[in-house]
């Protein structure tokens, strides 16, 4: 079964990626299988999933079903086929649906279109936006300076900027106060 192939094993990983571009190694390490991969972390955090390694099994199945066809027009593998590649006798298919949902909401390289899932070597737009939002939160002074610069440029055409005062209370939703002379 595809879900039981230990993709994190160096020999297995070499064989699986040898005919693919080099860009697949970080995808495997971060989103598919490995000691610091997202599926392993989710399996460790959520006992219901971790009991049967549901996230790792789903990620392995999606990778094996989608990586070879990453440039095809009709990408990915359907959710029912993913479940067929994961489920063992006596297990509920619903747990693998939960694992798919959790992976698709958190993974960097996992894409979803309807019932189809696939890995790509390019990060998802959602993930890039989340990373940029985190960067902005780490440096609010840069944001404040950029906002001030843009307002000054805009105000030249529409009015005068009287004052631009960053708020002292960073916890508030309105984190800066602007006073414009209309």
PDB file of N, CA and C in Angstrom, residues 122-180:
ATOM      1  N   UNK A 122       6.086  24.325  -5.621  1.00  0.00           N
ATOM      2  CA  UNK A 122       5.846  25.735  -5.318  1.00  0.00           C
ATOM      3  C   UNK A 122       4.941  25.838  -4.095  1.00  0.00           C
ATOM      4  N   UNK A 123       5.247  26.717  -3.144  1.00  0.00           N
ATOM      5  CA  UNK A 123       4.368  26.871  -1.978  1.00  0.00           C
ATOM      6  C   UNK A 123       3.009  27.436  -2.382  1.00  0.00           C
ATOM      7  N   UNK A 124       1.996  27.088  -1.619  1.00  0.00           N
ATOM      8  CA  UNK A 124       0.652  27.582  -1.909  1.00  0.00           C
ATOM      9  C   UNK A 124       0.564  29.075  -1.606  1.00  0.00           C
ATOM     10  N   UNK A 125      -0.355  29.745  -2.260  1.00  0.00           N
ATOM     11  CA  UNK A 125      -0.552  31.175  -2.050  1.00  0.00           C
ATOM     12  C   UNK A 125      -0.957  31.449  -0.604  1.00  0.00           C
ATOM     13  N   UNK A 126      -1.793  30.588  -0.051  1.00  0.00           N
ATOM     14  CA  UNK A 126      -2.228  30.743   1.335  1.00  0.00           C
ATOM     15  C   UNK A 126      -1.035  30.698   2.283  1.00  0.00           C
ATOM     16  N   UNK A 127      -0.101  29.806   2.028  1.00  0.00           N
ATOM     17  CA  UNK A 127       1.070  29.683   2.882  1.00  0.00           C
ATOM     18  C   UNK A 127       1.984  30.892   2.739  1.00  0.00           C
ATOM     19  N   UNK A 128       2.156  31.371   1.515  1.00  0.00           N
ATOM     20  CA  UNK A 128       3.003  32.554   1.314  1.00  0.00           C
ATOM     21  C   UNK A 128       2.399  33.769   2.010  1.00  0.00           C
ATOM     22  N   UNK A 129       1.065  33.900   1.951  1.00  0.00           N
ATOM     23  CA  UNK A 129       0.406  35.014   2.640  1.00  0.00           C
ATOM     24  C   UNK A 129       0.583  34.906   4.148  1.00  0.00           C
ATOM     25  N   UNK A 130       0.475  33.705   4.683  1.00  0.00           N
ATOM     26  CA  UNK A 130       0.659  33.512   6.128  1.00  0.00           C
ATOM     27  C   UNK A 130       2.087  33.858   6.552  1.00  0.00           C
ATOM     28  N   UNK A 131       3.065  33.486   5.732  1.00  0.00           N
ATOM     29  CA  UNK A 131       4.458  33.808   6.052  1.00  0.00           C
ATOM     30  C   UNK A 131       4.704  35.314   6.008  1.00  0.00           C
ATOM     31  N   UNK A 132       4.118  35.985   5.021  1.00  0.00           N
ATOM     32  CA  UNK A 132       4.287  37.438   4.945  1.00  0.00           C
ATOM     33  C   UNK A 132       3.581  38.136   6.102  1.00  0.00           C
ATOM     34  N   UNK A 133       2.426  37.637   6.499  1.00  0.00           N
ATOM     35  CA  UNK A 133       1.728  38.219   7.647  1.00  0.00           C
ATOM     36  C   UNK A 133       2.567  38.063   8.915  1.00  0.00           C
ATOM     37  N   UNK A 134       3.206  36.931   9.058  1.00  0.00           N
ATOM     38  CA  UNK A 134       4.080  36.727  10.223  1.00  0.00           C
ATOM     39  C   UNK A 134       5.271  37.678  10.182  1.00  0.00           C
ATOM     40  N   UNK A 135       5.815  37.910   8.994  1.00  0.00           N
ATOM     41  CA  UNK A 135       6.918  38.870   8.857  1.00  0.00           C
ATOM     42  C   UNK A 135       6.474  40.267   9.270  1.00  0.00           C
ATOM     43  N   UNK A 136       5.274  40.649   8.887  1.00  0.00           N
ATOM     44  CA  UNK A 136       4.749  41.973   9.229  1.00  0.00           C
ATOM     45  C   UNK A 136       4.559  42.109  10.735  1.00  0.00           C
ATOM     46  N   UNK A 137       4.070  41.066  11.368  1.00  0.00           N
ATOM     47  CA  UNK A 137       3.871  41.108  12.817  1.00  0.00           C
ATOM     48  C   UNK A 137       5.194  41.237  13.571  1.00  0.00           C
ATOM     49  N   UNK A 138       6.264  40.694  12.991  1.00  0.00           N
ATOM     50  CA  UNK A 138       7.574  40.774  13.634  1.00  0.00           C
ATOM     51  C   UNK A 138       8.208  42.158  13.526  1.00  0.00           C
ATOM     52  N   UNK A 139       7.774  42.968  12.575  1.00  0.00           N
ATOM     53  CA  UNK A 139       8.396  44.291  12.402  1.00  0.00           C
ATOM     54  C   UNK A 139       7.339  45.373  12.165  1.00  0.00           C
ATOM     55  N   UNK A 140       6.563  45.704  13.199  1.00  0.00           N
ATOM     56  CA  UNK A 140       5.513  46.712  13.029  1.00  0.00           C
ATOM     57  C   UNK A 140       6.056  48.105  12.713  1.00  0.00           C
ATOM     58  N   UNK A 141       7.286  48.393  13.120  1.00  0.00           N
ATOM     59  CA  UNK A 141       7.854  49.716  12.829  1.00  0.00           C
ATOM     60  C   UNK A 141       8.058  49.905  11.327  1.00  0.00           C
ATOM     61  N   UNK A 142       8.422  48.843  10.615  1.00  0.00           N
ATOM     62  CA  UNK A 142       8.563  48.937   9.163  1.00  0.00           C
ATOM     63  C   UNK A 142       7.215  49.183   8.507  1.00  0.00           C
ATOM     64  N   UNK A 143       6.187  48.528   9.029  1.00  0.00           N
ATOM     65  CA  UNK A 143       4.841  48.725   8.504  1.00  0.00           C
ATOM     66  C   UNK A 143       4.407  50.160   8.727  1.00  0.00           C
ATOM     67  N   UNK A 144       4.647  50.663   9.920  1.00  0.00           N
ATOM     68  CA  UNK A 144       4.282  52.039  10.248  1.00  0.00           C
ATOM     69  C   UNK A 144       4.972  53.024   9.311  1.00  0.00           C
ATOM     70  N   UNK A 145       6.243  52.819   9.060  1.00  0.00           N
ATOM     71  CA  UNK A 145       6.991  53.694   8.164  1.00  0.00           C
ATOM     72  C   UNK A 145       6.458  53.619   6.738  1.00  0.00           C
ATOM     73  N   UNK A 146       6.137  52.420   6.273  1.00  0.00           N
ATOM     74  CA  UNK A 146       5.619  52.260   4.916  1.00  0.00           C
ATOM     75  C   UNK A 146       4.243  52.902   4.777  1.00  0.00           C
ATOM     76  N   UNK A 147       3.383  52.733   5.780  1.00  0.00           N
ATOM     77  CA  UNK A 147       2.056  53.351   5.747  1.00  0.00           C
ATOM     78  C   UNK A 147       2.191  54.872   5.723  1.00  0.00           C
ATOM     79  N   UNK A 148       3.071  55.389   6.563  1.00  0.00           N
ATOM     80  CA  UNK A 148       3.280  56.844   6.588  1.00  0.00           C
ATOM     81  C   UNK A 148       3.770  57.346   5.227  1.00  0.00           C
ATOM     82  N   UNK A 149       4.707  56.633   4.645  1.00  0.00           N
ATOM     83  CA  UNK A 149       5.238  57.030   3.342  1.00  0.00           C
ATOM     84  C   UNK A 149       4.142  57.047   2.271  1.00  0.00           C
ATOM     85  N   UNK A 150       3.331  56.007   2.263  1.00  0.00           N
ATOM     86  CA  UNK A 150       2.266  55.923   1.253  1.00  0.00           C
ATOM     87  C   UNK A 150       1.188  56.980   1.477  1.00  0.00           C
ATOM     88  N   UNK A 151       0.867  57.239   2.744  1.00  0.00           N
ATOM     89  CA  UNK A 151      -0.138  58.276   3.038  1.00  0.00           C
ATOM     90  C   UNK A 151       0.385  59.639   2.617  1.00  0.00           C
ATOM     91  N   UNK A 152       1.639  59.900   2.902  1.00  0.00           N
ATOM     92  CA  UNK A 152       2.220  61.192   2.492  1.00  0.00           C
ATOM     93  C   UNK A 152       2.147  61.368   0.980  1.00  0.00           C
ATOM     94  N   UNK A 153       2.440  60.321   0.236  1.00  0.00           N
ATOM     95  CA  UNK A 153       2.348  60.400  -1.223  1.00  0.00           C
ATOM     96  C   UNK A 153       0.910  60.645  -1.685  1.00  0.00           C
ATOM     97  N   UNK A 154      -0.025  59.952  -1.056  1.00  0.00           N
ATOM     98  CA  UNK A 154      -1.433  60.087  -1.442  1.00  0.00           C
ATOM     99  C   UNK A 154      -1.997  61.445  -1.054  1.00  0.00           C
ATOM    100  N   UNK A 155      -1.606  61.923   0.122  1.00  0.00           N
ATOM    101  CA  UNK A 155      -2.142  63.182   0.635  1.00  0.00           C
ATOM    102  C   UNK A 155      -1.681  64.373  -0.209  1.00  0.00           C
ATOM    103  N   UNK A 156      -0.549  64.238  -0.870  1.00  0.00           N
ATOM    104  CA  UNK A 156      -0.081  65.319  -1.745  1.00  0.00           C
ATOM    105  C   UNK A 156      -1.126  65.695  -2.781  1.00  0.00           C
ATOM    106  N   UNK A 157      -1.900  64.723  -3.202  1.00  0.00           N
ATOM    107  CA  UNK A 157      -2.922  64.964  -4.229  1.00  0.00           C
ATOM    108  C   UNK A 157      -4.280  65.324  -3.642  1.00  0.00           C
ATOM    109  N   UNK A 158      -4.542  64.917  -2.384  1.00  0.00           N
ATOM    110  CA  UNK A 158      -5.896  65.089  -1.845  1.00  0.00           C
ATOM    111  C   UNK A 158      -5.997  66.002  -0.632  1.00  0.00           C
ATOM    112  N   UNK A 159      -4.942  66.303   0.039  1.00  0.00           N
ATOM    113  CA  UNK A 159      -5.020  67.129   1.245  1.00  0.00           C
ATOM    114  C   UNK A 159      -3.687  67.181   1.951  1.00  0.00           C
ATOM    115  N   UNK A 160      -3.655  67.771   3.120  1.00  0.00           N
ATOM    116  CA  UNK A 160      -2.423  67.915   3.888  1.00  0.00           C
ATOM    117  C   UNK A 160      -2.411  66.950   5.054  1.00  0.00           C
ATOM    118  N   UNK A 161      -1.275  66.369   5.317  1.00  0.00           N
ATOM    119  CA  UNK A 161      -1.101  65.494   6.464  1.00  0.00           C
ATOM    120  C   UNK A 161      -0.628  66.350   7.634  1.00  0.00           C
ATOM    121  N   UNK A 162      -1.465  66.436   8.667  1.00  0.00           N
ATOM    122  CA  UNK A 162      -1.126  67.250   9.825  1.00  0.00           C
ATOM    123  C   UNK A 162      -0.244  66.478  10.785  1.00  0.00           C
ATOM    124  N   UNK A 163      -0.601  65.227  11.086  1.00  0.00           N
ATOM    125  CA  UNK A 163       0.190  64.449  12.034  1.00  0.00           C
ATOM    126  C   UNK A 163       0.019  62.966  11.744  1.00  0.00           C
ATOM    127  N   UNK A 164       1.024  62.229  12.071  1.00  0.00           N
ATOM    128  CA  UNK A 164       0.992  60.781  11.961  1.00  0.00           C
ATOM    129  C   UNK A 164       1.589  60.236  13.244  1.00  0.00           C
ATOM    130  N   UNK A 165       0.750  59.663  14.094  1.00  0.00           N
ATOM    131  CA  UNK A 165       1.178  59.276  15.435  1.00  0.00           C
ATOM    132  C   UNK A 165       0.936  57.786  15.639  1.00  0.00           C
ATOM    133  N   UNK A 166       1.992  56.974  15.698  1.00  0.00           N
ATOM    134  CA  UNK A 166       1.778  55.559  16.022  1.00  0.00           C
ATOM    135  C   UNK A 166       1.167  55.427  17.416  1.00  0.00           C
ATOM    136  N   UNK A 167       0.166  54.589  17.538  1.00  0.00           N
ATOM    137  CA  UNK A 167      -0.521  54.395  18.805  1.00  0.00           C
ATOM    138  C   UNK A 167       0.400  53.726  19.826  1.00  0.00           C
ATOM    139  N   UNK A 168       0.264  54.075  21.074  1.00  0.00           N
ATOM    140  CA  UNK A 168       1.054  53.468  22.138  1.00  0.00           C
ATOM    141  C   UNK A 168       0.518  52.098  22.521  1.00  0.00           C
ATOM    142  N   UNK A 169      -0.767  51.857  22.255  1.00  0.00           N
ATOM    143  CA  UNK A 169      -1.394  50.597  22.618  1.00  0.00           C
ATOM    144  C   UNK A 169      -1.353  49.645  21.418  1.00  0.00           C
ATOM    145  N   UNK A 170      -0.342  48.766  21.342  1.00  0.00           N
ATOM    146  CA  UNK A 170      -0.163  47.867  20.210  1.00  0.00           C
ATOM    147  C   UNK A 170      -1.236  46.775  20.160  1.00  0.00           C
ATOM    148  N   UNK A 171      -1.896  46.498  21.285  1.00  0.00           N
ATOM    149  CA  UNK A 171      -2.872  45.413  21.327  1.00  0.00           C
ATOM    150  C   UNK A 171      -4.189  45.794  20.658  1.00  0.00           C
ATOM    151  N   UNK A 172      -4.429  47.069  20.477  1.00  0.00           N
ATOM    152  CA  UNK A 172      -5.691  47.498  19.881  1.00  0.00           C
ATOM    153  C   UNK A 172      -5.709  47.211  18.391  1.00  0.00           C
ATOM    154  N   UNK A 173      -6.894  47.022  17.849  1.00  0.00           N
ATOM    155  CA  UNK A 173      -7.030  46.768  16.423  1.00  0.00           C
ATOM    156  C   UNK A 173      -6.525  47.959  15.625  1.00  0.00           C
ATOM    157  N   UNK A 174      -6.878  49.148  16.043  1.00  0.00           N
ATOM    158  CA  UNK A 174      -6.373  50.327  15.361  1.00  0.00           C
ATOM    159  C   UNK A 174      -5.041  50.671  15.977  1.00  0.00           C
ATOM    160  N   UNK A 175      -3.958  50.264  15.340  1.00  0.00           N
ATOM    161  CA  UNK A 175      -2.638  50.356  15.926  1.00  0.00           C
ATOM    162  C   UNK A 175      -1.915  51.637  15.560  1.00  0.00           C
ATOM    163  N   UNK A 176      -2.569  52.516  14.841  1.00  0.00           N
ATOM    164  CA  UNK A 176      -1.997  53.827  14.592  1.00  0.00           C
ATOM    165  C   UNK A 176      -3.099  54.857  14.403  1.00  0.00           C
ATOM    166  N   UNK A 177      -2.783  56.079  14.709  1.00  0.00           N
ATOM    167  CA  UNK A 177      -3.753  57.148  14.593  1.00  0.00           C
ATOM    168  C   UNK A 177      -3.253  58.157  13.574  1.00  0.00           C
ATOM    169  N   UNK A 178      -4.120  58.526  12.666  1.00  0.00           N
ATOM    170  CA  UNK A 178      -3.756  59.513  11.665  1.00  0.00           C
ATOM    171  C   UNK A 178      -4.727  60.680  11.759  1.00  0.00           C
ATOM    172  N   UNK A 179      -4.182  61.856  11.706  1.00  0.00           N
ATOM    173  CA  UNK A 179      -5.025  63.035  11.709  1.00  0.00           C
ATOM    174  C   UNK A 179      -4.799  63.749  10.378  1.00  0.00           C
ATOM    175  N   UNK A 180      -5.828  63.804   9.611  1.00  0.00           N
ATOM    176  CA  UNK A 180      -5.715  64.403   8.287  1.00  0.00           C
ATOM    177  C   UNK A 180      -6.462  65.734   8.245  1.00  0.00           C
TER     178      UNK A 180
END
